[in-house]
Amino acid sequence: MSALLELRNVGLRFGGIVALDDVSLNVEEGQIVGLIGPNGAGKTTAFNVVTRLYRPDDGEVLFDGRSLLRTPPYRIVSRGIARTFQNVELFPTMTVLENVLVGEHVSSRFARETTVRERALETLDLVGISGIAYRHAAGLPFGTLKRVELARALVSRPRLLLLDEPAGGLNHEEVGELGTFIARLRDDLKLTVFLVEHHMNLVMRVSDHVHVLNFGRTIAAGTPQEIQRNPAVIEAYLGGEIEDAAA
């Protein structure tokens, strides 16, 4: 396998605060790769560097062998990268379908409107919410809003999907269903998935490879089984969630 996404010695500082410190990691094409770490470890910051919301002070970010650092943020989706956010970012006064069409128009500016709407509706069906396509986003349950945001990301037909805490706000049964769904997305759509998540059981179940950050530095990388046994990772989590996931 080849690295679809590569961070090389990435550093980012906000004044005197070091957010990322010499971070290097690979996301291999066709894999589901987890990025974990305690709160404040730098996980979402790493996603923001990849999607060009932040420019790193040091290092390089490569996608499919080409630098992303010269790509303006508005062109990241056209490069084949889409993401969801830890805090759902939707237009509440627009319908579910209209929110998804925002993602579709980014990649299909010259397609016929009927074709664009068809694709958007198919994507809503894929994530299981086509029945509410014409409802406004305002007032929908949080779990449903996360599906709308996922549909908006998927409709751009990305090669790399960044999922930032997709299980947030879900109950135990829903988290289990999400894991199955993420694996199916990877297999059916030939996606590469980069996943930030606090639900360790989910990460360890679906990931092919896991990277661990702590205080902005990489402290471990390996298979889920290797990560669960890594003393540095167990110490970073105070022996809690990682041990639970290994049980």
CSV table of C-alpha atoms in Angstrom, one decimal:
chain,number,residue,atom,x,y,z
A,1,MET,CA,0.0,0.0,0.0
A,2,SER,CA,1.1,3.6,-0.6
A,3,ALA,CA,0.5,6.6,1.7
A,4,LEU,CA,-2.4,8.7,0.4
A,5,LEU,CA,-1.8,11.3,3.2
A,6,GLU,CA,1.5,12.0,4.8
A,7,LEU,CA,2.5,14.5,7.5
A,8,ARG,CA,6.2,15.1,7.8
A,9,ASN,CA,7.7,16.7,10.9
A,10,VAL,CA,4.7,19.0,11.2
A,11,GLY,CA,4.9,21.7,13.9
A,12,LEU,CA,2.3,24.4,14.8
A,13,ARG,CA,2.5,27.0,17.6
A,14,PHE,CA,-0.1,29.4,18.8
A,15,GLY,CA,2.0,32.0,20.6
A,16,GLY,CA,3.8,30.2,23.3
A,17,ILE,CA,1.6,27.1,23.0
A,18,VAL,CA,2.9,24.2,21.0
A,19,ALA,CA,-0.1,22.5,19.4
A,20,LEU,CA,1.8,20.1,17.2
A,21,ASP,CA,5.4,19.1,17.8
A,22,ASP,CA,7.3,17.4,15.0
A,23,VAL,CA,4.3,15.1,14.1
A,24,SER,CA,4.9,12.6,11.3
A,25,LEU,CA,2.3,10.1,10.3
A,26,ASN,CA,1.0,8.2,7.2
A,27,VAL,CA,-2.5,7.3,6.2
A,28,GLU,CA,-2.3,4.4,3.7
A,29,GLU,CA,-4.7,4.3,0.8
A,30,GLY,CA,-7.7,2.1,1.4
A,31,GLN,CA,-7.3,1.9,5.2
A,32,ILE,CA,-9.2,3.1,8.1
A,33,VAL,CA,-6.7,4.9,10.3
A,34,GLY,CA,-7.5,6.1,13.8
A,35,LEU,CA,-6.0,9.2,15.5
A,36,ILE,CA,-6.4,9.1,19.3
A,37,GLY,CA,-5.1,10.9,22.4
A,38,PRO,CA,-6.4,12.7,25.5
A,39,ASN,CA,-8.2,16.0,25.3
A,40,GLY,CA,-6.0,18.7,24.0
A,41,ALA,CA,-3.5,16.3,22.4
A,42,GLY,CA,-3.7,18.0,19.0
A,43,LYS,CA,-6.0,15.6,17.1
A,44,THR,CA,-8.5,18.2,15.6
A,45,THR,CA,-5.5,20.6,15.1
A,46,ALA,CA,-3.9,17.9,12.8
A,47,PHE,CA,-7.2,17.7,10.8
A,48,ASN,CA,-7.2,21.5,10.5
A,49,VAL,CA,-3.7,21.4,9.2
A,50,VAL,CA,-4.7,18.8,6.6
A,51,THR,CA,-7.7,20.8,5.4
A,52,ARG,CA,-5.7,24.1,5.4
A,53,LEU,CA,-7.6,25.8,8.1
A,54,TYR,CA,-4.2,26.2,9.8
A,55,ARG,CA,-0.8,26.6,8.2
A,56,PRO,CA,1.9,24.7,10.0
A,57,ASP,CA,5.0,26.6,11.1
A,58,ASP,CA,7.2,23.6,10.2
A,59,GLY,CA,7.0,20.5,8.1
A,60,GLU,CA,5.1,19.2,5.0
A,61,VAL,CA,1.7,17.8,4.3
A,62,LEU,CA,1.4,15.6,1.2
A,63,PHE,CA,-1.7,14.2,-0.4
A,64,ASP,CA,-1.2,11.6,-3.1
A,65,GLY,CA,2.5,12.6,-3.3
A,66,ARG,CA,1.8,16.3,-3.8
A,67,SER,CA,2.1,19.1,-1.2
A,68,LEU,CA,-1.2,20.5,0.2
A,69,LEU,CA,0.5,23.5,1.7
A,70,ARG,CA,0.1,25.5,-1.6
A,71,THR,CA,-3.5,24.5,-2.0
A,72,PRO,CA,-6.0,27.2,-0.7
A,73,PRO,CA,-8.6,25.9,1.7
A,74,TYR,CA,-11.5,26.3,-0.7
A,75,ARG,CA,-9.8,23.9,-3.1
A,76,ILE,CA,-9.2,21.1,-0.6
A,77,VAL,CA,-12.5,19.4,-1.5
A,78,SER,CA,-11.6,19.4,-5.2
A,79,ARG,CA,-8.3,17.7,-4.3
A,80,GLY,CA,-10.4,14.8,-3.0
A,81,ILE,CA,-10.5,15.5,0.7
A,82,ALA,CA,-13.7,15.9,2.7
A,83,ARG,CA,-14.4,16.1,6.4
A,84,THR,CA,-16.9,16.3,9.2
A,85,PHE,CA,-16.5,18.5,12.3
A,86,GLN,CA,-16.5,17.8,16.0
A,87,ASN,CA,-19.2,20.5,16.3
A,88,VAL,CA,-21.7,20.1,13.5
A,89,GLU,CA,-21.4,22.9,11.0
A,90,LEU,CA,-24.7,23.1,9.0
A,91,PHE,CA,-27.0,25.8,7.7
A,92,PRO,CA,-30.0,25.5,10.1
A,93,THR,CA,-32.5,27.5,7.9
A,94,MET,CA,-31.8,25.3,4.8
A,95,THR,CA,-33.3,21.9,4.2
A,96,VAL,CA,-31.4,18.7,4.7
A,97,LEU,CA,-31.2,18.4,0.9
A,98,GLU,CA,-30.0,21.9,0.4
A,99,ASN,CA,-27.2,21.4,3.0
A,100,VAL,CA,-26.0,18.4,1.1
A,101,LEU,CA,-26.2,20.2,-2.2
A,102,VAL,CA,-23.7,22.7,-0.8
A,103,GLY,CA,-21.1,19.8,-0.8
A,104,GLU,CA,-22.3,18.6,-4.2
A,105,HIS,CA,-21.9,21.9,-6.0
A,106,VAL,CA,-18.3,22.3,-4.8
A,107,SER,CA,-17.3,19.3,-6.9
A,108,SER,CA,-20.0,19.4,-9.7
A,109,ARG,CA,-20.2,23.1,-10.7
A,110,PHE,CA,-20.9,22.3,-14.3
A,111,ALA,CA,-23.2,19.3,-13.9
A,112,ARG,CA,-26.9,19.5,-14.7
A,113,GLU,CA,-29.1,20.5,-11.8
A,114,THR,CA,-31.2,17.3,-12.0
A,115,THR,CA,-28.1,15.2,-11.9
A,116,VAL,CA,-26.7,17.1,-8.9
A,117,ARG,CA,-30.0,16.7,-7.0
A,118,GLU,CA,-30.1,13.0,-7.9
A,119,ARG,CA,-26.7,12.4,-6.5
A,120,ALA,CA,-27.5,14.3,-3.3
A,121,LEU,CA,-30.7,12.3,-2.8
A,122,GLU,CA,-28.8,9.0,-3.4
A,123,THR,CA,-26.2,10.1,-0.7
A,124,LEU,CA,-29.0,10.9,1.8
A,125,ASP,CA,-30.4,7.4,1.1
A,126,LEU,CA,-26.9,5.9,1.7
A,127,VAL,CA,-26.7,7.5,5.2
A,128,GLY,CA,-30.3,6.5,5.9
A,129,ILE,CA,-32.1,9.9,6.0
A,130,SER,CA,-33.6,10.4,2.6
A,131,GLY,CA,-37.0,10.5,4.2
A,132,ILE,CA,-36.2,13.9,5.7
A,133,ALA,CA,-34.6,15.5,2.7
A,134,TYR,CA,-37.0,18.4,2.6
A,135,ARG,CA,-37.1,19.2,6.4
A,136,HIS,CA,-35.1,22.1,7.7
A,137,ALA,CA,-31.9,21.3,9.6
A,138,ALA,CA,-33.0,23.4,12.6
A,139,GLY,CA,-34.5,21.3,15.3
A,140,LEU,CA,-33.3,17.9,14.1
A,141,PRO,CA,-31.7,15.5,16.6
A,142,PHE,CA,-27.9,15.8,17.0
A,143,GLY,CA,-27.4,12.3,15.7
A,144,THR,CA,-29.4,13.1,12.6
A,145,LEU,CA,-27.5,16.3,12.0
A,146,LYS,CA,-24.2,14.3,12.1
A,147,ARG,CA,-25.6,12.1,9.3
A,148,VAL,CA,-26.5,15.2,7.3
A,149,GLU,CA,-23.0,16.5,7.6
A,150,LEU,CA,-21.6,13.1,6.7
A,151,ALA,CA,-23.8,13.1,3.6
A,152,ARG,CA,-22.5,16.5,2.7
A,153,ALA,CA,-18.9,15.2,2.9
A,154,LEU,CA,-19.6,12.0,0.9
A,155,VAL,CA,-21.5,13.7,-1.9
A,156,SER,CA,-18.3,15.4,-3.1
A,157,ARG,CA,-17.0,11.8,-3.8
A,158,PRO,CA,-13.7,12.2,-1.8
A,159,ARG,CA,-10.8,9.8,-1.8
A,160,LEU,CA,-10.0,10.7,1.8
A,161,LEU,CA,-12.7,11.2,4.4
A,162,LEU,CA,-11.8,12.8,7.7
A,163,LEU,CA,-14.2,12.0,10.5
A,164,ASP,CA,-13.8,14.2,13.6
A,165,GLU,CA,-15.5,12.4,16.6
A,166,PRO,CA,-18.4,11.0,14.5
A,167,ALA,CA,-19.7,9.0,17.6
A,168,GLY,CA,-20.1,12.0,19.8
A,169,GLY,CA,-23.6,12.1,21.3
A,170,LEU,CA,-24.5,8.6,20.1
A,171,ASN,CA,-25.6,5.8,22.5
A,172,HIS,CA,-23.9,2.4,22.8
A,173,GLU,CA,-26.0,0.7,20.1
A,174,GLU,CA,-25.6,3.6,17.7
A,175,VAL,CA,-21.8,3.6,18.1
A,176,GLY,CA,-21.8,-0.1,17.2
A,177,GLU,CA,-23.9,0.6,14.1
A,178,LEU,CA,-21.5,3.5,13.2
A,179,GLY,CA,-18.5,1.2,13.2
A,180,THR,CA,-20.2,-1.2,10.8
A,181,PHE,CA,-21.2,1.7,8.6
A,182,ILE,CA,-17.7,3.3,8.5
A,183,ALA,CA,-16.3,-0.1,7.4
A,184,ARG,CA,-19.0,-0.4,4.7
A,185,LEU,CA,-18.3,3.1,3.4
A,186,ARG,CA,-14.6,2.2,3.0
A,187,ASP,CA,-15.4,-1.0,1.2
A,188,ASP,CA,-18.3,0.1,-1.0
A,189,LEU,CA,-17.0,3.5,-1.9
A,190,LYS,CA,-13.3,2.6,-2.0
A,191,LEU,CA,-12.6,5.3,0.5
A,192,THR,CA,-9.7,6.0,2.8
A,193,VAL,CA,-10.9,7.1,6.3
A,194,PHE,CA,-8.9,9.1,8.8
A,195,LEU,CA,-10.8,9.0,12.1
A,196,VAL,CA,-10.5,11.1,15.3
A,197,GLU,CA,-12.5,9.5,18.1
A,198,HIS,CA,-12.7,9.2,21.9
A,199,HIS,CA,-14.7,5.9,21.8
A,200,MET,CA,-11.9,3.5,22.1
A,201,ASN,CA,-13.9,0.4,21.3
A,202,LEU,CA,-15.0,1.9,18.0
A,203,VAL,CA,-11.5,3.0,17.0
A,204,MET,CA,-10.0,-0.4,18.0
A,205,ARG,CA,-12.7,-2.3,16.2
A,206,VAL,CA,-12.6,-0.5,12.8
A,207,SER,CA,-9.1,0.8,12.4
A,208,ASP,CA,-6.3,-0.9,10.5
A,209,HIS,CA,-3.7,1.3,12.0
A,210,VAL,CA,-3.8,3.8,14.9
A,211,HIS,CA,-1.6,6.9,15.7
A,212,VAL,CA,-1.5,8.3,19.2
A,213,LEU,CA,-0.9,12.0,20.1
A,214,ASN,CA,-0.2,13.4,23.5
A,215,PHE,CA,0.6,17.1,24.1
A,216,GLY,CA,1.0,17.6,20.4
A,217,ARG,CA,3.6,14.8,19.9
A,218,THR,CA,3.3,11.3,18.5
A,219,ILE,CA,3.8,8.8,21.2
A,220,ALA,CA,2.9,5.6,19.4
A,221,ALA,CA,1.7,4.1,16.1
A,222,GLY,CA,0.7,0.6,15.2
A,223,THR,CA,-2.1,-1.9,14.9
A,224,PRO,CA,-4.9,-1.6,17.4
A,225,GLN,CA,-3.5,-4.6,19.3
A,226,GLU,CA,-0.1,-3.0,19.6
A,227,ILE,CA,-1.6,0.3,20.7
A,228,GLN,CA,-3.7,-1.4,23.4
A,229,ARG,CA,-0.5,-3.0,24.9
A,230,ASN,CA,1.7,0.1,24.6
A,231,PRO,CA,2.8,1.4,28.0
A,232,ALA,CA,3.1,5.0,26.9
A,233,VAL,CA,-0.4,5.0,25.6
A,234,ILE,CA,-1.8,3.3,28.7
A,235,GLU,CA,0.0,5.9,30.8
A,236,ALA,CA,-1.4,8.8,28.7
A,237,TYR,CA,-4.9,7.5,29.3
A,238,LEU,CA,-4.2,6.8,33.0
A,239,GLY,CA,-5.0,3.1,32.3
A,240,GLY,CA,-8.6,3.8,31.6
A,241,GLU,CA,-10.3,3.7,28.2
A,242,ILE,CA,-7.4,1.8,26.5
A,243,GLU,CA,-7.5,-1.0,29.0
A,244,ASP,CA,-11.3,-1.1,28.8
A,245,ALA,CA,-11.1,-1.5,25.0
A,246,ALA,CA,-8.6,-4.3,25.3
A,247,ALA,CA,-10.9,-6.2,27.6
